[in-house]
Each structure stands twice: as structure tokens, then as C-alpha cells.
CSV table of N, CA and C in Angstrom, one decimal:
chain,number,residue,atom,x,y,z
A,29,UNK,N,-67.1,-10.6,-41.6
A,29,UNK,CA,-66.0,-11.6,-41.4
A,29,UNK,C,-66.2,-12.1,-39.9
A,30,UNK,N,-66.3,-13.4,-39.8
A,30,UNK,CA,-66.4,-14.0,-38.4
A,30,UNK,C,-65.0,-14.3,-37.8
A,31,UNK,N,-65.0,-14.7,-36.6
A,31,UNK,CA,-63.8,-15.0,-35.9
A,31,UNK,C,-62.9,-16.1,-36.6
A,32,UNK,N,-63.6,-17.1,-37.1
A,32,UNK,CA,-62.9,-18.2,-37.8
A,32,UNK,C,-62.1,-17.7,-39.0
A,33,UNK,N,-62.7,-16.8,-39.8
A,33,UNK,CA,-62.0,-16.2,-40.9
A,33,UNK,C,-60.8,-15.3,-40.5
A,34,UNK,N,-60.9,-14.6,-39.4
A,34,UNK,CA,-59.8,-13.7,-38.9
A,34,UNK,C,-58.7,-14.6,-38.4
A,35,UNK,N,-59.0,-15.7,-37.7
A,35,UNK,CA,-57.9,-16.6,-37.2
A,35,UNK,C,-57.2,-17.3,-38.4
A,36,UNK,N,-58.0,-17.7,-39.4
A,36,UNK,CA,-57.4,-18.4,-40.6
A,36,UNK,C,-56.5,-17.4,-41.3
A,37,UNK,N,-57.0,-16.2,-41.5
A,37,UNK,CA,-56.2,-15.2,-42.2
A,37,UNK,C,-54.9,-14.9,-41.5
A,38,UNK,N,-55.0,-14.7,-40.2
A,38,UNK,CA,-53.8,-14.5,-39.4
A,38,UNK,C,-52.8,-15.6,-39.4
A,39,UNK,N,-53.3,-16.9,-39.4
A,39,UNK,CA,-52.4,-18.0,-39.4
A,39,UNK,C,-51.7,-18.1,-40.8
A,40,UNK,N,-52.4,-17.8,-41.8
A,40,UNK,CA,-51.8,-17.8,-43.2
A,40,UNK,C,-50.7,-16.8,-43.3
A,41,UNK,N,-50.9,-15.6,-42.6
A,41,UNK,CA,-49.9,-14.6,-42.7
A,41,UNK,C,-48.7,-15.0,-41.7
A,42,UNK,N,-49.0,-15.5,-40.6
A,42,UNK,CA,-48.0,-15.8,-39.6
A,42,UNK,C,-47.1,-17.0,-39.9
A,43,UNK,N,-47.7,-18.0,-40.6
A,43,UNK,CA,-47.0,-19.2,-40.9
A,43,UNK,C,-45.7,-19.0,-41.6
A,44,UNK,N,-45.6,-18.3,-42.7
A,44,UNK,CA,-44.3,-18.1,-43.4
A,44,UNK,C,-43.3,-17.4,-42.4
A,45,UNK,N,-43.7,-16.5,-41.6
A,45,UNK,CA,-42.8,-15.8,-40.7
A,45,UNK,C,-42.3,-16.7,-39.7
A,46,UNK,N,-43.1,-17.6,-39.2
A,46,UNK,CA,-42.7,-18.6,-38.2
A,46,UNK,C,-41.7,-19.5,-38.8
A,47,UNK,N,-41.9,-20.0,-40.0
A,47,UNK,CA,-41.0,-20.9,-40.6
A,47,UNK,C,-39.6,-20.2,-40.9
A,48,UNK,N,-39.7,-18.9,-41.3
A,48,UNK,CA,-38.4,-18.2,-41.5
A,48,UNK,C,-37.6,-18.0,-40.2
A,49,UNK,N,-38.3,-17.8,-39.1
A,49,UNK,CA,-37.7,-17.7,-37.8
A,49,UNK,C,-37.0,-19.0,-37.4
A,50,UNK,N,-37.7,-20.1,-37.6
A,50,UNK,CA,-37.2,-21.4,-37.2
A,50,UNK,C,-36.0,-21.7,-38.0
A,51,UNK,N,-36.0,-21.4,-39.3
A,51,UNK,CA,-34.9,-21.7,-40.2
A,51,UNK,C,-33.7,-20.8,-39.8
A,52,UNK,N,-33.9,-19.5,-39.5
A,52,UNK,CA,-32.9,-18.6,-39.1
A,52,UNK,C,-32.3,-19.1,-37.8
A,53,UNK,N,-33.1,-19.6,-36.8
A,53,UNK,CA,-32.6,-20.1,-35.6
A,53,UNK,C,-31.7,-21.3,-35.8
A,54,UNK,N,-32.1,-22.2,-36.6
A,54,UNK,CA,-31.3,-23.4,-36.9
A,54,UNK,C,-30.0,-22.9,-37.5
A,55,UNK,N,-30.0,-22.0,-38.4
A,55,UNK,CA,-28.8,-21.5,-39.1
A,55,UNK,C,-27.8,-20.9,-38.0
A,56,UNK,N,-28.4,-20.1,-37.1
A,56,UNK,CA,-27.6,-19.4,-36.1
A,56,UNK,C,-27.0,-20.5,-35.2
A,57,UNK,N,-27.7,-21.5,-34.8
A,57,UNK,CA,-27.2,-22.6,-34.0
A,57,UNK,C,-26.0,-23.3,-34.7
A,58,UNK,N,-26.2,-23.6,-35.9
A,58,UNK,CA,-25.2,-24.3,-36.7
A,58,UNK,C,-24.0,-23.4,-36.8
A,59,UNK,N,-24.2,-22.1,-37.0
A,59,UNK,CA,-23.1,-21.2,-37.2
A,59,UNK,C,-22.4,-21.1,-35.8
A,60,UNK,N,-23.1,-21.0,-34.7
A,60,UNK,CA,-22.4,-20.8,-33.4
A,60,UNK,C,-21.6,-22.1,-33.1
A,61,UNK,N,-22.1,-23.3,-33.4
A,61,UNK,CA,-21.4,-24.5,-33.2
A,61,UNK,C,-20.1,-24.5,-34.0
A,62,UNK,N,-20.2,-24.1,-35.3
A,62,UNK,CA,-19.0,-24.1,-36.2
A,62,UNK,C,-18.1,-23.0,-35.8
A,63,UNK,N,-18.6,-21.8,-35.4
A,63,UNK,CA,-17.8,-20.7,-34.9
A,63,UNK,C,-17.0,-21.1,-33.7
A,64,UNK,N,-17.7,-21.9,-32.8
A,64,UNK,CA,-17.0,-22.3,-31.6
A,64,UNK,C,-15.9,-23.3,-31.9
A,65,UNK,N,-16.1,-24.2,-32.8
A,65,UNK,CA,-15.1,-25.1,-33.2
A,65,UNK,C,-13.9,-24.4,-33.8
A,66,UNK,N,-14.2,-23.4,-34.7
A,66,UNK,CA,-13.1,-22.7,-35.3
A,66,UNK,C,-12.3,-21.9,-34.3
A,67,UNK,N,-13.0,-21.3,-33.3
A,67,UNK,CA,-12.3,-20.6,-32.3
A,67,UNK,C,-11.4,-21.5,-31.5
A,68,UNK,N,-11.9,-22.7,-31.1
A,68,UNK,CA,-11.0,-23.6,-30.4
A,68,UNK,C,-9.8,-23.9,-31.2
A,69,UNK,N,-10.0,-24.2,-32.5
A,69,UNK,CA,-8.8,-24.5,-33.3
A,69,UNK,C,-7.8,-23.4,-33.4
A,70,UNK,N,-8.4,-22.2,-33.5
A,70,UNK,CA,-7.5,-21.0,-33.6
A,70,UNK,C,-6.7,-20.8,-32.3
A,71,UNK,N,-7.3,-21.1,-31.1
A,71,UNK,CA,-6.6,-21.0,-29.9
A,71,UNK,C,-5.5,-22.1,-29.7
A,72,UNK,N,-5.8,-23.3,-30.2
A,72,UNK,CA,-4.8,-24.3,-30.2
A,72,UNK,C,-3.6,-23.9,-31.2
A,73,UNK,N,-3.9,-23.4,-32.4
A,73,UNK,CA,-2.9,-23.0,-33.3
A,73,UNK,C,-2.0,-21.8,-32.7
A,74,UNK,N,-2.7,-20.9,-32.0
A,74,UNK,CA,-2.0,-19.8,-31.4
A,74,UNK,C,-1.0,-20.3,-30.3
A,75,UNK,N,-1.5,-21.3,-29.5
A,75,UNK,CA,-0.7,-21.9,-28.5
A,75,UNK,C,0.5,-22.6,-29.1
A,76,UNK,N,0.4,-23.3,-30.2
A,76,UNK,CA,1.5,-23.9,-30.9
A,76,UNK,C,2.5,-22.9,-31.4
A,77,UNK,N,2.0,-21.8,-32.0
A,77,UNK,CA,2.8,-20.8,-32.6
A,77,UNK,C,3.6,-20.1,-31.5
A,78,UNK,N,3.0,-19.8,-30.4
A,78,UNK,CA,3.7,-19.1,-29.3
A,78,UNK,C,4.6,-20.0,-28.5
A,79,UNK,N,4.5,-21.3,-28.7
A,79,UNK,CA,5.3,-22.3,-27.9
A,79,UNK,C,4.6,-22.6,-26.6
A,80,UNK,N,3.4,-22.1,-26.3
A,80,UNK,CA,2.8,-22.4,-25.0
A,80,UNK,C,2.3,-23.9,-25.0
A,81,UNK,N,2.1,-24.5,-26.1
A,81,UNK,CA,1.6,-25.9,-26.1
A,81,UNK,C,2.8,-26.8,-26.7
A,82,UNK,N,3.0,-27.9,-26.0
A,82,UNK,CA,4.0,-28.8,-26.4
A,82,UNK,C,3.3,-29.7,-27.5
A,83,UNK,N,4.1,-30.5,-28.2
A,83,UNK,CA,3.6,-31.4,-29.2
A,83,UNK,C,2.6,-32.4,-28.6
A,84,UNK,N,2.9,-32.9,-27.4
A,84,UNK,CA,2.0,-33.9,-26.8
A,84,UNK,C,0.7,-33.2,-26.4
A,85,UNK,N,0.8,-32.0,-25.8
A,85,UNK,CA,-0.4,-31.3,-25.4
A,85,UNK,C,-1.3,-31.0,-26.7
A,86,UNK,N,-0.6,-30.6,-27.7
A,86,UNK,CA,-1.4,-30.3,-29.0
A,86,UNK,C,-2.1,-31.5,-29.5
A,87,UNK,N,-1.3,-32.6,-29.6
A,87,UNK,CA,-1.9,-33.9,-30.1
A,87,UNK,C,-3.1,-34.3,-29.3
A,88,UNK,N,-3.0,-34.2,-28.0
A,88,UNK,CA,-4.1,-34.6,-27.1
A,88,UNK,C,-5.3,-33.7,-27.3
A,89,UNK,N,-5.1,-32.4,-27.4
A,89,UNK,CA,-6.2,-31.5,-27.6
A,89,UNK,C,-6.9,-31.7,-29.0
A,90,UNK,N,-6.0,-32.0,-30.0
A,90,UNK,CA,-6.6,-32.2,-31.4
A,90,UNK,C,-7.4,-33.5,-31.4
A,91,UNK,N,-6.9,-34.6,-30.7
A,91,UNK,CA,-7.7,-35.8,-30.6
A,91,UNK,C,-9.0,-35.6,-29.9
A,92,UNK,N,-9.0,-34.8,-28.8
A,92,UNK,CA,-10.3,-34.6,-28.1
A,92,UNK,C,-11.2,-33.8,-28.9
A,93,UNK,N,-10.7,-32.8,-29.7
A,93,UNK,CA,-11.6,-32.0,-30.5
A,93,UNK,C,-12.2,-32.9,-31.6
A,94,UNK,N,-11.3,-33.8,-32.2
A,94,UNK,CA,-11.8,-34.7,-33.2
A,94,UNK,C,-12.9,-35.6,-32.7
A,95,UNK,N,-12.8,-36.0,-31.4
A,95,UNK,CA,-13.8,-36.8,-30.8
A,95,UNK,C,-15.1,-36.1,-30.7
A,96,UNK,N,-15.1,-34.8,-30.3
A,96,UNK,CA,-16.3,-34.0,-30.2
A,96,UNK,C,-16.9,-33.9,-31.6
A,97,UNK,N,-16.1,-33.6,-32.6
A,97,UNK,CA,-16.6,-33.5,-34.0
A,97,UNK,C,-17.3,-34.8,-34.4
A,98,UNK,N,-16.6,-35.9,-34.1
A,98,UNK,CA,-17.2,-37.2,-34.5
A,98,UNK,C,-18.5,-37.4,-33.8
A,99,UNK,N,-18.6,-37.1,-32.5
A,99,UNK,CA,-19.9,-37.3,-31.8
A,99,UNK,C,-21.0,-36.4,-32.4
A,100,UNK,N,-20.6,-35.1,-32.7
A,100,UNK,CA,-21.6,-34.2,-33.4
A,100,UNK,C,-22.1,-34.8,-34.7
A,101,UNK,N,-21.2,-35.4,-35.5
A,101,UNK,CA,-21.6,-36.0,-36.7
A,101,UNK,C,-22.6,-37.2,-36.5
A,102,UNK,N,-22.3,-38.0,-35.5
A,102,UNK,CA,-23.2,-39.1,-35.1
A,102,UNK,C,-24.6,-38.6,-34.6
A,103,UNK,N,-24.6,-37.5,-33.9
A,103,UNK,CA,-25.8,-36.9,-33.4
A,103,UNK,C,-26.7,-36.4,-34.6
A,104,UNK,N,-26.0,-35.8,-35.5
A,104,UNK,CA,-26.7,-35.2,-36.7
A,104,UNK,C,-27.3,-36.4,-37.5
A,105,UNK,N,-26.5,-37.5,-37.6
A,105,UNK,CA,-26.9,-38.6,-38.4
A,105,UNK,C,-28.2,-39.3,-37.8
A,106,UNK,N,-28.3,-39.2,-36.5
A,106,UNK,CA,-29.5,-39.8,-35.9
A,106,UNK,C,-30.8,-39.0,-36.1
A,107,UNK,N,-30.6,-37.7,-36.4
A,107,UNK,CA,-31.8,-36.8,-36.6
A,107,UNK,C,-31.8,-36.1,-37.9
A,108,UNK,N,-31.5,-36.8,-39.0
A,108,UNK,CA,-31.6,-36.2,-40.3
A,108,UNK,C,-30.8,-34.9,-40.5
A,109,UNK,N,-29.6,-34.8,-39.9
A,109,UNK,CA,-28.8,-33.6,-40.1
A,109,UNK,C,-29.0,-32.5,-39.0
A,110,UNK,N,-29.9,-32.8,-38.1
A,110,UNK,CA,-30.3,-31.7,-37.1
A,110,UNK,C,-29.7,-32.2,-35.7
A,111,UNK,N,-29.6,-31.2,-34.9
A,111,UNK,CA,-29.3,-31.4,-33.5
A,111,UNK,C,-30.4,-31.1,-32.6
A,112,UNK,N,-30.7,-32.0,-31.6
A,112,UNK,CA,-31.8,-31.7,-30.7
A,112,UNK,C,-31.2,-30.7,-29.6
A,113,UNK,N,-32.1,-30.2,-28.8
A,113,UNK,CA,-31.7,-29.3,-27.8
A,113,UNK,C,-30.7,-30.0,-26.8
A,114,UNK,N,-31.0,-31.2,-26.5
A,114,UNK,CA,-30.1,-32.0,-25.7
A,114,UNK,C,-28.7,-32.2,-26.3
A,115,UNK,N,-28.7,-32.5,-27.6
A,115,UNK,CA,-27.5,-32.6,-28.4
A,115,UNK,C,-26.6,-31.3,-28.3
A,116,UNK,N,-27.3,-30.2,-28.5
A,116,UNK,CA,-26.6,-28.9,-28.4
A,116,UNK,C,-26.0,-28.7,-27.0
A,117,UNK,N,-26.8,-29.0,-26.0
A,117,UNK,CA,-26.4,-28.9,-24.6
A,117,UNK,C,-25.1,-29.8,-24.3
A,118,UNK,N,-25.2,-31.0,-24.8
A,118,UNK,CA,-24.1,-31.9,-24.6
A,118,UNK,C,-22.8,-31.4,-25.3
A,119,UNK,N,-23.0,-30.9,-26.6
A,119,UNK,CA,-21.8,-30.4,-27.3
A,119,UNK,C,-21.3,-29.2,-26.6
A,120,UNK,N,-22.1,-28.3,-26.2
A,120,UNK,CA,-21.7,-27.1,-25.5
A,120,UNK,C,-20.9,-27.4,-24.2
A,121,UNK,N,-21.4,-28.4,-23.5
A,121,UNK,CA,-20.6,-28.9,-22.3
A,121,UNK,C,-19.3,-29.4,-22.6
A,122,UNK,N,-19.2,-30.2,-23.7
A,122,UNK,CA,-17.9,-30.8,-24.1
A,122,UNK,C,-17.0,-29.7,-24.6
A,123,UNK,N,-17.5,-28.7,-25.3
A,123,UNK,CA,-16.7,-27.6,-25.8
A,123,UNK,C,-16.2,-26.8,-24.6
A,124,UNK,N,-17.0,-26.6,-23.6
A,124,UNK,CA,-16.6,-25.8,-22.4
A,124,UNK,C,-15.4,-26.6,-21.7
A,125,UNK,N,-15.6,-27.9,-21.6
A,125,UNK,CA,-14.5,-28.6,-21.0
A,125,UNK,C,-13.2,-28.6,-21.8
A,126,UNK,N,-13.4,-28.7,-23.1
A,126,UNK,CA,-12.2,-28.6,-24.0
A,126,UNK,C,-11.6,-27.2,-23.9
A,127,UNK,N,-12.4,-26.1,-23.8
A,127,UNK,CA,-11.9,-24.8,-23.7
A,127,UNK,C,-11.0,-24.7,-22.4
A,128,UNK,N,-11.5,-25.3,-21.3
A,128,UNK,CA,-10.7,-25.2,-20.1
A,128,UNK,C,-9.4,-26.0,-20.2
A,129,UNK,N,-9.4,-27.1,-21.0
A,129,UNK,CA,-8.2,-27.9,-21.2
A,129,UNK,C,-7.2,-27.0,-22.0
A,130,UNK,N,-7.7,-26.4,-23.0
A,130,UNK,CA,-6.8,-25.5,-23.8
A,130,UNK,C,-6.2,-24.5,-22.9
A,131,UNK,N,-7.0,-23.8,-22.2
A,131,UNK,CA,-6.5,-22.7,-21.3
A,131,UNK,C,-5.5,-23.3,-20.3
A,132,UNK,N,-5.8,-24.4,-19.7
A,132,UNK,CA,-4.9,-25.0,-18.7
A,132,UNK,C,-3.6,-25.4,-19.3
A,133,UNK,N,-3.6,-26.0,-20.5
A,133,UNK,CA,-2.4,-26.4,-21.1
A,133,UNK,C,-1.5,-25.2,-21.6
A,134,UNK,N,-2.2,-24.2,-22.0
A,134,UNK,CA,-1.5,-23.0,-22.5
A,134,UNK,C,-0.8,-22.2,-21.3
A,135,UNK,N,-1.5,-22.3,-20.1
A,135,UNK,CA,-1.0,-21.6,-19.0
A,135,UNK,C,0.0,-22.3,-18.1
A,136,UNK,N,0.1,-23.7,-18.3
A,136,UNK,CA,1.1,-24.4,-17.5
A,136,UNK,C,2.5,-24.0,-17.9
A,137,UNK,N,3.5,-24.5,-17.1
A,137,UNK,CA,4.8,-24.0,-17.3
A,137,UNK,C,5.5,-24.8,-18.4
A,138,UNK,N,4.9,-25.8,-19.1
A,138,UNK,CA,5.5,-26.5,-20.1
A,138,UNK,C,5.5,-25.6,-21.4
A,139,UNK,N,6.7,-25.7,-22.1
A,139,UNK,CA,6.8,-25.0,-23.4
A,139,UNK,C,7.4,-26.0,-24.4
A,140,UNK,N,7.2,-25.7,-25.6
A,140,UNK,CA,7.7,-26.5,-26.7
A,140,UNK,C,9.2,-26.4,-26.7
A,141,UNK,N,10.0,-27.4,-27.1
A,141,UNK,CA,11.4,-27.4,-27.0
A,141,UNK,C,12.0,-26.2,-27.9
A,142,UNK,N,12.9,-25.5,-27.3
A,142,UNK,CA,13.6,-24.4,-28.1
A,142,UNK,C,12.8,-23.1,-28.0
A,143,UNK,N,11.7,-23.1,-27.2
A,143,UNK,CA,10.9,-21.9,-27.1
A,143,UNK,C,11.0,-21.4,-25.6
A,144,UNK,N,11.3,-20.1,-25.5
A,144,UNK,CA,11.3,-19.6,-24.1
A,144,UNK,C,9.9,-19.5,-23.6
A,145,UNK,N,9.7,-19.7,-22.3
A,145,UNK,CA,8.4,-19.5,-21.7
A,145,UNK,C,7.9,-18.1,-21.8
A,146,UNK,N,6.7,-17.8,-22.0
A,146,UNK,CA,6.2,-16.5,-22.1
A,146,UNK,C,6.4,-15.7,-20.8
A,147,UNK,N,6.7,-14.5,-20.9
A,147,UNK,CA,6.9,-13.6,-19.7
A,147,UNK,C,5.6,-13.0,-19.3
A,148,UNK,N,5.4,-12.8,-18.0
A,148,UNK,CA,4.1,-12.2,-17.6
A,148,UNK,C,4.4,-10.8,-17.1
């Protein structure tokens, strides 16, 4: 067996493994984006339930989250349902900013009407 045959045999064995890793990586990225969105929604819901978020704060956070979701949908539409590395970076930055907004709104002194502010 010469070197060409060895390389060909190796590439035929390695190709399915490489494809599986790429598919798994895409699945993890999609899962992490969706998990992040769910986590943000859970944090907003918890803030509403505890009275830490007013109706106005909640509406604004929900609108901003909807805008991020709409932008993600547009990004996916441009690339046959996939996100580029730049798209993922942009979405992560937007989610980081949204996370800071949620935290800021939950920690400010505003509370929903009829709800006592949380004690520390």
C-alpha cells in the first residue's frame, strides 16, 4: 500500500466523523441560543411574578426580546436557516445587553403596583 492509498483510506474513515462533529456543533449552537432565549424569558417572568418588574418595564423588555428574535430569524433566512459566526456573535452581544437590562430593571426600586419591594 502506498501513501496515496493510506491517505485515501484515512479520509474515507475521517469524513463521516467530521460531518457528525459539524452537525453536533450546529445543534449545540442552536440549542445554546434557544436556551439563552428561554432563560431570558424565565427571568422576565420571575421578575413579573415577584413584582420586581413593572408593567412598563416588562413590555419594554418583551419588545426588545422580540426584536432580537426577529433579527435572528432574518439572519437565518439569509443563510438557508444557519447562522454565521458573525451572526452568533451579534446575537450574543444583543442577549448580553438584554440580560443587563433585565438585571437593571429587576434591581431598581420600582415595583409593580400593590407589591411590596423585595427586602434585602
